[in-house]
Structure formats: C-alpha cells, structure tokens
Amino acid sequence: MSIELSNEDAVPEVPGFLFSGLSAGIKKNGNPDLALAVATTESATCAAVLTTNLVRAAPVEITAASMKKSRGAFRAVVVNSGNANACTGAVGMKEALRVRDAVADALESEPHEVLPASTGVIGAILPGERIVASVPELVNQLRPDGAADFARAIMTTDQWRKVAVASFAMGKERVTVLGIAKGAGMIHPNMATTLGYVFTDARVPAAALSRLLRRAVDATFNRISVDGDTSTNDTIVLAASGMCRAKTDEKKLERAVTDVLSALGESIVRDGEGAKHVVRFEVSGLANDADAAKAARTIATSPLVKTAVHGKDANWGRILAAAGRSGAKFDPKKARIEIGGVRIVEGGMPVGKEAEAKAAEIMASPRYTVWVVLGRGKGKAHYLTCDLGTEYIAVNANYRS
Amino acid sequence: MSIELSNEDAVPEVPGFLFSGLSAGIKKNGNPDLALAVATTESATCAAVLTTNLVRAAPVEITAASMKKSRGAFRAVVVNSGNANACTGAVGMKEALRVRDAVADALESEPHEVLPASTGVIGAILPGERIVASVPELVNQLRPDGAADFARAIMTTDQWRKVAVASFAMGKERVTVLGIAKGAGMIHPNMATTLGYVFTDARVPAAALSRLLRRAVDATFNRISVDGDTSTNDTIVLAASGMCRAKTDEKKLERAVTDVLSALGESIVRDGEGAKHVVRFEVSGLANDADAAKAARTIATSPLVKTAVHGKDANWGRILAAAGRSGAKFDPKKARIEIGGVRIVEGGMPVGKEAEAKAAEIMASPRYTVWVVLGRGKGKAHYLTCDLGTEYIAVNANYRS
C-alpha cells in the first residue's frame, strides 16, 4: 500500500467524486470559506463519527438525524469555515437547514443525503442568505481535481492544507482513499475544531463503512491531543462512491482509511499553535489495552509533561506521576521509560544524569517517541501529542480580542 | 465560628501541641527544611488522607502502613522540604525509616505513631544522615507557639506561609482548629506537592476523625486545581490532642476543619505560579451532585477556560463546551452562565456583546465567581481554579534546568 501526505496543489482524484471551494464572504479577510464535495454515483454510501460533546452545533444535529433517515445513502457534504453555528438555538438551526436545502435543490438530491458542517467561532449566527447566494457558483465550480480547493476552504487557523492519499490494488483495479481534514489541534474549540473527510471509490455497504470508520477513528483521531478539549463541531465523514467495480476487501480498506486518518491526525498535531515537537507516547506492559489507553491519554494530556516536552527536559518523574494518577493498574517499581533509544528509568528509578542529558538531545528534534513500559502485560496503546508553549497561552488568552 | 487566615508571625497556639522548624541543610539555599509537630497528651488521635496516585513516595507508604498499625494513635509528624523521596526504591525507604525512627527515639514514642512526610524533587535520595543529625536540635526547639516555624519549614516554592485558624465554643471551653499547608498549587508535582496539617485540642475518637476529615477534604482540597496533576506525596493529617475536656460536637468540628482547609486551599490556588486570578465555579441545576462535580471539575481544569480567564475574556463558549464533554447530563438549551452578577448566557445562547464587556470588567479582579446553571435539578458543586498564564509555562518548562 502506498500512503502519501500531500500539501501540494495537485491532489489526486477519486473516481465518483467532484469538489469545489470558494469565498462566500463569511470570513472577514476574504479567504475561502465554503466547500462542497459531491458523489456522482447514485449508490454512494457514507458513515460518520460525530463529536461526543453534549453541546453540539446545529449542523452536527442535522447530520446525526440525517444519517438515521438516509441509512448511509450519500450525495454531498457542504462545509463552511469562519462560523461554527454552535450555541445559536432555533435561529442557527434554521440557517443551517436553509444552506443544506439550497445545496440539495441545486443537486436535485434528497435533503438528508446532503451533510452540512460548520467550523469557526461559537455563538455567532450563520449568514445563511450570503451562503445560499454562493451555492450556484459553488456547484458550477465542481470538478474531479477540486479537492485542493475543498481543503483550502475548510481551513480556519490552520497553517497548511491537510490532505492524505492511500491506494491499494483490488484485482485488476486500484482503490483510492483520499482524506481531507482541518484543525490546528484541539486548541481551538472556538474555531470548533476538527473536521475530517475521507473519500473512496471503493464499493462498500454503509453498515460495513460505519464499523470500519469507527475502528479507524479510534486508532487515529481519538489518540491525538493538543489540549484535551473536545469541540462542539467535530465531524468525520467517510464516503464511498462505489465506482470501483471489484468488491472491496474491507480489511485492506480499513488499513488504508486508518493510514490516511493517521497521517492527517499527525499533521493536525504538528500544526498545533506554538507546537515545536510532536511526541508519540507508546505505553505497554499493562494487563489490557484499556488500562494502557488510560495511562497513555493521561501522560499525553498532562500540562506538566507537555511543558517538559517544550523545555526539552527529560523529566521522567512527571511521566510516571501522570501514569500513576491515570487509573491504570501497575507496579511503579517495574516501570521503564525510554526517550528515543535512551533508557532513562529502569525499575521505577532514574538511570542517571548522563542518560537524561542524552535524552534531552533527542528531545530537541521535532518528532520523537517515548516508550513507557509499565510491566509485562500485553496491554498497549499509543497517543500523539505536542508540547505546551507560551504561544499557546498567547493565542488562547487573546483569541477573541 | 470565627475563621482567620494568618500570614503573620504570631500564630495561635493549640493546647496539647508543640511545634518547631529549622534548616537541616537539605535545601541548597539554606532555607528552613525540617519541621516537627508533637502531641503532649498520651491519648492524641489522628486521621490521614493520602495521595490517590499509584506512584507513592516512601513516607506516604510508611504513613499508610503506620495508620493501620496505630489505629489512629498519634504522637508526631516530621516533615522535610527540598526532597520528595519519591521513586527512590529500597534506599529511599531505608532513609525515610531512619529519620522516622530517630524522631521516635528522641520522643520516646512508638515508631508508627510518628508520621513522616517529604516534599521536593522526585528521584533524589533523601540525605537521612544529615536530617538525623538535626533531630536533637529540632526536638529542643519545640514550643507551643512554634507553628510559624513549622509552616515556614515545609514550604517549597510557596511565596507565603499558609496558616488558618478557626475556633468554636464547646460548653464553657473553646475548641481551636489550626491548619498549616504548603503548595503553590498542583503545578509542582515535582516539588510534590500539597501537604496539609490540621491540629485541634478537640476530644474525638480516631474513627470519627477519619470520617470527618474525608468529608472535609472532599469539600475543599479535592475541589481545587492549578493544572489537574496529582502528586506522588499529597498528605493531609488531622491530629487531635484531646486537651479540651468537653466532649466535642463532631458537626461543629467538621465545620471548623472544613473552613480551615477551605481557607488553606484558596491560599494555595492564589499562590499558583503566574496566577493572577482565583475563580470559583459554582455549577448547579444538574440531576445530582456527582454530575455537577463532573461538570465543575472539567470546566475548572480546561486549559481553554483557564487561558480565557488569564486573558480576561468572557469566553462562555469554552465553559459550555467543557461542561458538554464532562460526561454530565444536561440540556445545553437551558444553560445559563453568570460572571460576577452579569448574565452572559441565557437559554444556551449569548446575551450579547454588552453583557460580555461588563463581564470582562469583573474578570479583571483577582477573585470572582462564575455561576453555571445547567437546568433545574438540585445537583450542585463548586471548584476553585486559577488562570493559566505564560509564567506557568516558563516555570514548568525550565523547572529542572
């Protein structure tokens, strides 16, 4: 399987999908802020994973209801940036439906087969009329190689477009999996926050897509963190056009979707405001994967661990203390910690100053792995995080001013 | 009941207790680092609440084992600062026992009635010999009005001593409750972290003391946060000399202990490195207190809420989003948020820019309350937190260098 993370203008096409993106005047600075992706086949299917936050934006509510109604039949996604349409009550809902219906009309589609999404500031009313006025041009610009425009138009504070592509052979054909995401980490729940779209020409029933997407998201987007805050708008959609005639091997497709989401997830963490280091914590030796996930998540989201990462300080005491409060069961006396290839803790005790100095050198690099071995069990889990620096504070303390 | 937070040198005495503090040469800068408190009565009792972290320092392990053995009989606490004696293996345990036994010998006490505690850097071996050499002088300096010296000697990065006193009438006598704590917030788990001692002349069986302390800690120290990290050394001890002859009303004592711990807890949050604002989140309207506590804790520990507090930004979207991901059940459409007396969210939607500007003025003050009403249920909870500023990063990124 080949996997490629692309920030170039040239984005591969996916048979059965058209894309477009333009400026509808939602953002004050005139940057692109409206995106559309449309399936050209009648039998396209989709699956979605939505935010677990109880506070859900209007388009998330609409998507949840539509998915039940459509049973996974898919026509289009329409996404705006610059406005999250969250905490906007009945008015926000009305505006979201207005946009959704305008797109469905233009595409001659069932309304519930068009999934809307929004990302931007919470609590501001979506300018539905302005968006609706741009829909004809948005539809007019649809083209097979328009994914770069789509990716550009869903960005908020992102520093770069996030696009990843994988493909694999299926008989004499190739299946393509194209992923597009936005998010400068979870550090912007007000820019609310992560949106991810994966398009494939595979031929898969909606129920299988749904199972596969859940597992892939759990292994990727559910294991990245910038600050542990969950947004009101998080949405990931996997859509399959079915243009590839060969029956798709679901295992291979899951692998490709996982690889694409993994690449996008790492790109999001790398784009975290102020982030200088992406760190992968590999936790193992626990009784089961659930305990390992608890420990990995607590380590990766600890402000003290993240500030130590920022300071390039091999402060293993903070890593061990975070694991200790995570709820995972282990014997601290058996703990081993390695940064890069350097062992700094053995038997729950420090190896020495020399090892810590070596580890500090590795911590100067933009990406490295920390192994935390907490026993001899088979339970393991990973978590991807970034450092917590002063820029994070500057951005988030003064975000709205 | 009178309650008083005292930073002055004059500290009230508690009948039945003697205190001392001096420099034993553990800290490089020569500041006081060894403290002793001794009960003068034979029938003194105690209760303790220890860290829930799986990684526990040697003195915490000793205290846990001793409490089982002694069934709450109490003679003394001996505390050093400058060294946490955590993650130090068998050697650390040996050194801790050595100090504990030297104090027990000097006081002619059962060893397990002397409770040791340590606070400071993790992973360094405790200089037991040096400490033992200071024990005779430490015992020699014991005096009824020595609590200020005790308080000074347990400080690490604290900017001020943390002492609070409450008293209440019991028949013709008065019961005194004296609390002493250390901690510049949970932001220093490497300075590992919160120690709290409460001394009273009340006459209370150990079992009742234990119940009462647990409830008081749950209402106070378990509801403060600087960064959500739990230390390896947290210890709170409540000791009662029984010098007050009247049988003590447990309700009144619990109230006094709660007030004292509440005052100490607030002092700790105020002393959080870089903290400019102490904020009390009052969450109500949930189905039960447990749900309210979940929401309050998640709001108070959210980096995004804490950076907004730092920036004096009435960013209610972050508060609502944090409550939404907390696991508490509520209808976001019924949410109401008030900062100080200013309502900024009603029915889950913003009241308006004018209200937010007014709220921002209140957020300039060093201490204020935010009410988060999430429905009409009777469940409520509070949480005390401080802002997250750039100083926090500076201190924690470069802590060991």
PDB file of N, CA and C in Angstrom, chain A residues 7-52:
ATOM      1  N   ASN A   7       0.733  18.304   0.555  1.00  0.00           N
ATOM      2  CA  ASN A   7       0.369  19.699   0.781  1.00  0.00           C
ATOM      3  C   ASN A   7       0.440  20.467  -0.527  1.00  0.00           C
ATOM      4  N   GLU A   8       0.641  19.758  -1.615  1.00  0.00           N
ATOM      5  CA  GLU A   8       0.799  20.396  -2.926  1.00  0.00           C
ATOM      6  C   GLU A   8      -0.562  20.753  -3.493  1.00  0.00           C
ATOM      7  N   ASP A   9      -0.531  21.576  -4.490  1.00  0.00           N
ATOM      8  CA  ASP A   9      -1.778  21.950  -5.143  1.00  0.00           C
ATOM      9  C   ASP A   9      -2.385  20.774  -5.903  1.00  0.00           C
ATOM     10  N   ALA A  10      -1.513  19.910  -6.448  1.00  0.00           N
ATOM     11  CA  ALA A  10      -2.006  18.765  -7.201  1.00  0.00           C
ATOM     12  C   ALA A  10      -2.508  17.699  -6.240  1.00  0.00           C
ATOM     13  N   VAL A  11      -3.791  17.455  -6.260  1.00  0.00           N
ATOM     14  CA  VAL A  11      -4.376  16.445  -5.383  1.00  0.00           C
ATOM     15  C   VAL A  11      -4.983  15.365  -6.263  1.00  0.00           C
ATOM     16  N   PRO A  12      -4.677  14.107  -5.956  1.00  0.00           N
ATOM     17  CA  PRO A  12      -5.216  13.021  -6.783  1.00  0.00           C
ATOM     18  C   PRO A  12      -6.743  13.061  -6.818  1.00  0.00           C
ATOM     19  N   GLU A  13      -7.266  12.523  -7.850  1.00  0.00           N
ATOM     20  CA  GLU A  13      -8.724  12.449  -7.959  1.00  0.00           C
ATOM     21  C   GLU A  13      -9.216  11.133  -7.372  1.00  0.00           C
ATOM     22  N   VAL A  14     -10.477  11.087  -7.046  1.00  0.00           N
ATOM     23  CA  VAL A  14     -11.104   9.843  -6.587  1.00  0.00           C
ATOM     24  C   VAL A  14     -12.307   9.596  -7.480  1.00  0.00           C
ATOM     25  N   PRO A  15     -12.293   8.509  -8.247  1.00  0.00           N
ATOM     26  CA  PRO A  15     -13.407   8.268  -9.162  1.00  0.00           C
ATOM     27  C   PRO A  15     -14.756   8.341  -8.436  1.00  0.00           C
ATOM     28  N   GLY A  16     -15.675   9.122  -8.988  1.00  0.00           N
ATOM     29  CA  GLY A  16     -17.019   9.206  -8.406  1.00  0.00           C
ATOM     30  C   GLY A  16     -17.237  10.410  -7.520  1.00  0.00           C
ATOM     31  N   PHE A  17     -16.240  11.305  -7.413  1.00  0.00           N
ATOM     32  CA  PHE A  17     -16.427  12.497  -6.582  1.00  0.00           C
ATOM     33  C   PHE A  17     -15.976  13.763  -7.299  1.00  0.00           C
ATOM     34  N   LEU A  18     -16.703  14.856  -7.052  1.00  0.00           N
ATOM     35  CA  LEU A  18     -16.348  16.187  -7.550  1.00  0.00           C
ATOM     36  C   LEU A  18     -16.208  17.126  -6.352  1.00  0.00           C
ATOM     37  N   PHE A  19     -15.301  18.093  -6.482  1.00  0.00           N
ATOM     38  CA  PHE A  19     -15.034  19.002  -5.360  1.00  0.00           C
ATOM     39  C   PHE A  19     -15.007  20.455  -5.813  1.00  0.00           C
ATOM     40  N   SER A  20     -15.321  21.351  -4.872  1.00  0.00           N
ATOM     41  CA  SER A  20     -15.111  22.783  -5.131  1.00  0.00           C
ATOM     42  C   SER A  20     -14.971  23.533  -3.815  1.00  0.00           C
ATOM     43  N   GLY A  21     -14.469  24.753  -3.915  1.00  0.00           N
ATOM     44  CA  GLY A  21     -14.308  25.610  -2.732  1.00  0.00           C
ATOM     45  C   GLY A  21     -14.161  27.050  -3.181  1.00  0.00           C
ATOM     46  N   LEU A  22     -14.742  27.985  -2.440  1.00  0.00           N
ATOM     47  CA  LEU A  22     -14.654  29.397  -2.824  1.00  0.00           C
ATOM     48  C   LEU A  22     -14.884  30.295  -1.615  1.00  0.00           C
ATOM     49  N   SER A  23     -14.805  31.590  -1.826  1.00  0.00           N
ATOM     50  CA  SER A  23     -15.075  32.536  -0.751  1.00  0.00           C
ATOM     51  C   SER A  23     -16.517  33.024  -0.848  1.00  0.00           C
ATOM     52  N   ALA A  24     -17.281  32.784   0.219  1.00  0.00           N
ATOM     53  CA  ALA A  24     -18.686  33.211   0.245  1.00  0.00           C
ATOM     54  C   ALA A  24     -18.852  34.456   1.113  1.00  0.00           C
ATOM     55  N   GLY A  25     -17.739  35.000   1.603  1.00  0.00           N
ATOM     56  CA  GLY A  25     -17.823  36.227   2.396  1.00  0.00           C
ATOM     57  C   GLY A  25     -18.184  36.006   3.857  1.00  0.00           C
ATOM     58  N   ILE A  26     -17.989  34.770   4.363  1.00  0.00           N
ATOM     59  CA  ILE A  26     -18.244  34.511   5.795  1.00  0.00           C
ATOM     60  C   ILE A  26     -17.067  35.036   6.617  1.00  0.00           C
ATOM     61  N   LYS A  27     -15.841  34.759   6.170  1.00  0.00           N
ATOM     62  CA  LYS A  27     -14.645  35.271   6.845  1.00  0.00           C
ATOM     63  C   LYS A  27     -14.434  36.733   6.462  1.00  0.00           C
ATOM     64  N   LYS A  28     -14.058  37.524   7.453  1.00  0.00           N
ATOM     65  CA  LYS A  28     -13.855  38.958   7.195  1.00  0.00           C
ATOM     66  C   LYS A  28     -12.698  39.208   6.248  1.00  0.00           C
ATOM     67  N   ASN A  29     -11.677  38.310   6.291  1.00  0.00           N
ATOM     68  CA  ASN A  29     -10.479  38.564   5.488  1.00  0.00           C
ATOM     69  C   ASN A  29     -10.607  38.106   4.030  1.00  0.00           C
ATOM     70  N   GLY A  30     -11.783  37.593   3.669  1.00  0.00           N
ATOM     71  CA  GLY A  30     -11.994  37.233   2.270  1.00  0.00           C
ATOM     72  C   GLY A  30     -11.406  35.901   1.846  1.00  0.00           C
ATOM     73  N   ASN A  31     -10.831  35.140   2.799  1.00  0.00           N
ATOM     74  CA  ASN A  31     -10.292  33.825   2.461  1.00  0.00           C
ATOM     75  C   ASN A  31     -11.422  32.844   2.123  1.00  0.00           C
ATOM     76  N   PRO A  32     -11.086  31.781   1.351  1.00  0.00           N
ATOM     77  CA  PRO A  32     -12.103  30.773   1.015  1.00  0.00           C
ATOM     78  C   PRO A  32     -12.776  30.225   2.271  1.00  0.00           C
ATOM     79  N   ASP A  33     -14.091  30.040   2.225  1.00  0.00           N
ATOM     80  CA  ASP A  33     -14.809  29.627   3.428  1.00  0.00           C
ATOM     81  C   ASP A  33     -16.013  28.741   3.150  1.00  0.00           C
ATOM     82  N   LEU A  34     -16.145  28.263   1.907  1.00  0.00           N
ATOM     83  CA  LEU A  34     -17.279  27.393   1.600  1.00  0.00           C
ATOM     84  C   LEU A  34     -16.811  26.263   0.681  1.00  0.00           C
ATOM     85  N   ALA A  35     -17.111  25.017   1.065  1.00  0.00           N
ATOM     86  CA  ALA A  35     -16.596  23.853   0.337  1.00  0.00           C
ATOM     87  C   ALA A  35     -17.714  22.864   0.050  1.00  0.00           C
ATOM     88  N   LEU A  36     -17.595  22.184  -1.080  1.00  0.00           N
ATOM     89  CA  LEU A  36     -18.614  21.206  -1.466  1.00  0.00           C
ATOM     90  C   LEU A  36     -17.938  19.971  -2.059  1.00  0.00           C
ATOM     91  N   ALA A  37     -18.409  18.788  -1.658  1.00  0.00           N
ATOM     92  CA  ALA A  37     -17.968  17.537  -2.279  1.00  0.00           C
ATOM     93  C   ALA A  37     -19.218  16.744  -2.626  1.00  0.00           C
ATOM     94  N   VAL A  38     -19.278  16.243  -3.870  1.00  0.00           N
ATOM     95  CA  VAL A  38     -20.492  15.598  -4.365  1.00  0.00           C
ATOM     96  C   VAL A  38     -20.159  14.245  -4.983  1.00  0.00           C
ATOM     97  N   ALA A  39     -20.958  13.232  -4.659  1.00  0.00           N
ATOM     98  CA  ALA A  39     -20.805  11.925  -5.304  1.00  0.00           C
ATOM     99  C   ALA A  39     -21.552  11.934  -6.624  1.00  0.00           C
ATOM    100  N   THR A  40     -20.903  11.388  -7.683  1.00  0.00           N
ATOM    101  CA  THR A  40     -21.555  11.379  -8.998  1.00  0.00           C
ATOM    102  C   THR A  40     -22.349  10.101  -9.227  1.00  0.00           C
ATOM    103  N   THR A  41     -22.205   9.136  -8.306  1.00  0.00           N
ATOM    104  CA  THR A  41     -22.924   7.868  -8.474  1.00  0.00           C
ATOM    105  C   THR A  41     -24.208   7.891  -7.653  1.00  0.00           C
ATOM    106  N   GLU A  42     -25.170   7.072  -8.059  1.00  0.00           N
ATOM    107  CA  GLU A  42     -26.455   7.037  -7.350  1.00  0.00           C
ATOM    108  C   GLU A  42     -26.372   6.182  -6.082  1.00  0.00           C
ATOM    109  N   SER A  43     -25.385   5.246  -6.078  1.00  0.00           N
ATOM    110  CA  SER A  43     -25.351   4.266  -4.988  1.00  0.00           C
ATOM    111  C   SER A  43     -24.276   4.571  -3.947  1.00  0.00           C
ATOM    112  N   ALA A  44     -23.834   5.837  -3.877  1.00  0.00           N
ATOM    113  CA  ALA A  44     -22.775   6.169  -2.917  1.00  0.00           C
ATOM    114  C   ALA A  44     -23.267   5.967  -1.494  1.00  0.00           C
ATOM    115  N   THR A  45     -22.334   5.536  -0.622  1.00  0.00           N
ATOM    116  CA  THR A  45     -22.676   5.302   0.782  1.00  0.00           C
ATOM    117  C   THR A  45     -21.763   6.139   1.670  1.00  0.00           C
ATOM    118  N   CYS A  46     -22.129   6.263   2.933  1.00  0.00           N
ATOM    119  CA  CYS A  46     -21.267   7.009   3.849  1.00  0.00           C
ATOM    120  C   CYS A  46     -21.442   6.553   5.292  1.00  0.00           C
ATOM    121  N   ALA A  47     -20.487   6.922   6.115  1.00  0.00           N
ATOM    122  CA  ALA A  47     -20.541   6.711   7.558  1.00  0.00           C
ATOM    123  C   ALA A  47     -20.008   7.977   8.203  1.00  0.00           C
ATOM    124  N   ALA A  48     -20.426   8.251   9.425  1.00  0.00           N
ATOM    125  CA  ALA A  48     -19.968   9.470  10.101  1.00  0.00           C
ATOM    126  C   ALA A  48     -19.680   9.192  11.561  1.00  0.00           C
ATOM    127  N   VAL A  49     -18.666   9.882  12.095  1.00  0.00           N
ATOM    128  CA  VAL A  49     -18.394   9.877  13.529  1.00  0.00           C
ATOM    129  C   VAL A  49     -18.494  11.330  13.979  1.00  0.00           C
ATOM    130  N   LEU A  50     -19.333  11.587  14.977  1.00  0.00           N
ATOM    131  CA  LEU A  50     -19.607  12.962  15.399  1.00  0.00           C
ATOM    132  C   LEU A  50     -19.082  13.210  16.806  1.00  0.00           C
ATOM    133  N   THR A  51     -18.951  14.472  17.174  1.00  0.00           N
ATOM    134  CA  THR A  51     -18.441  14.828  18.489  1.00  0.00           C
ATOM    135  C   THR A  51     -19.240  14.140  19.604  1.00  0.00           C
ATOM    136  N   THR A  52     -18.535  13.776  20.679  1.00  0.00           N
ATOM    137  CA  THR A  52     -19.221  13.202  21.840  1.00  0.00           C
ATOM    138  C   THR A  52     -19.633  14.301  22.813  1.00  0.00           C
TER     139      THR A  52
END
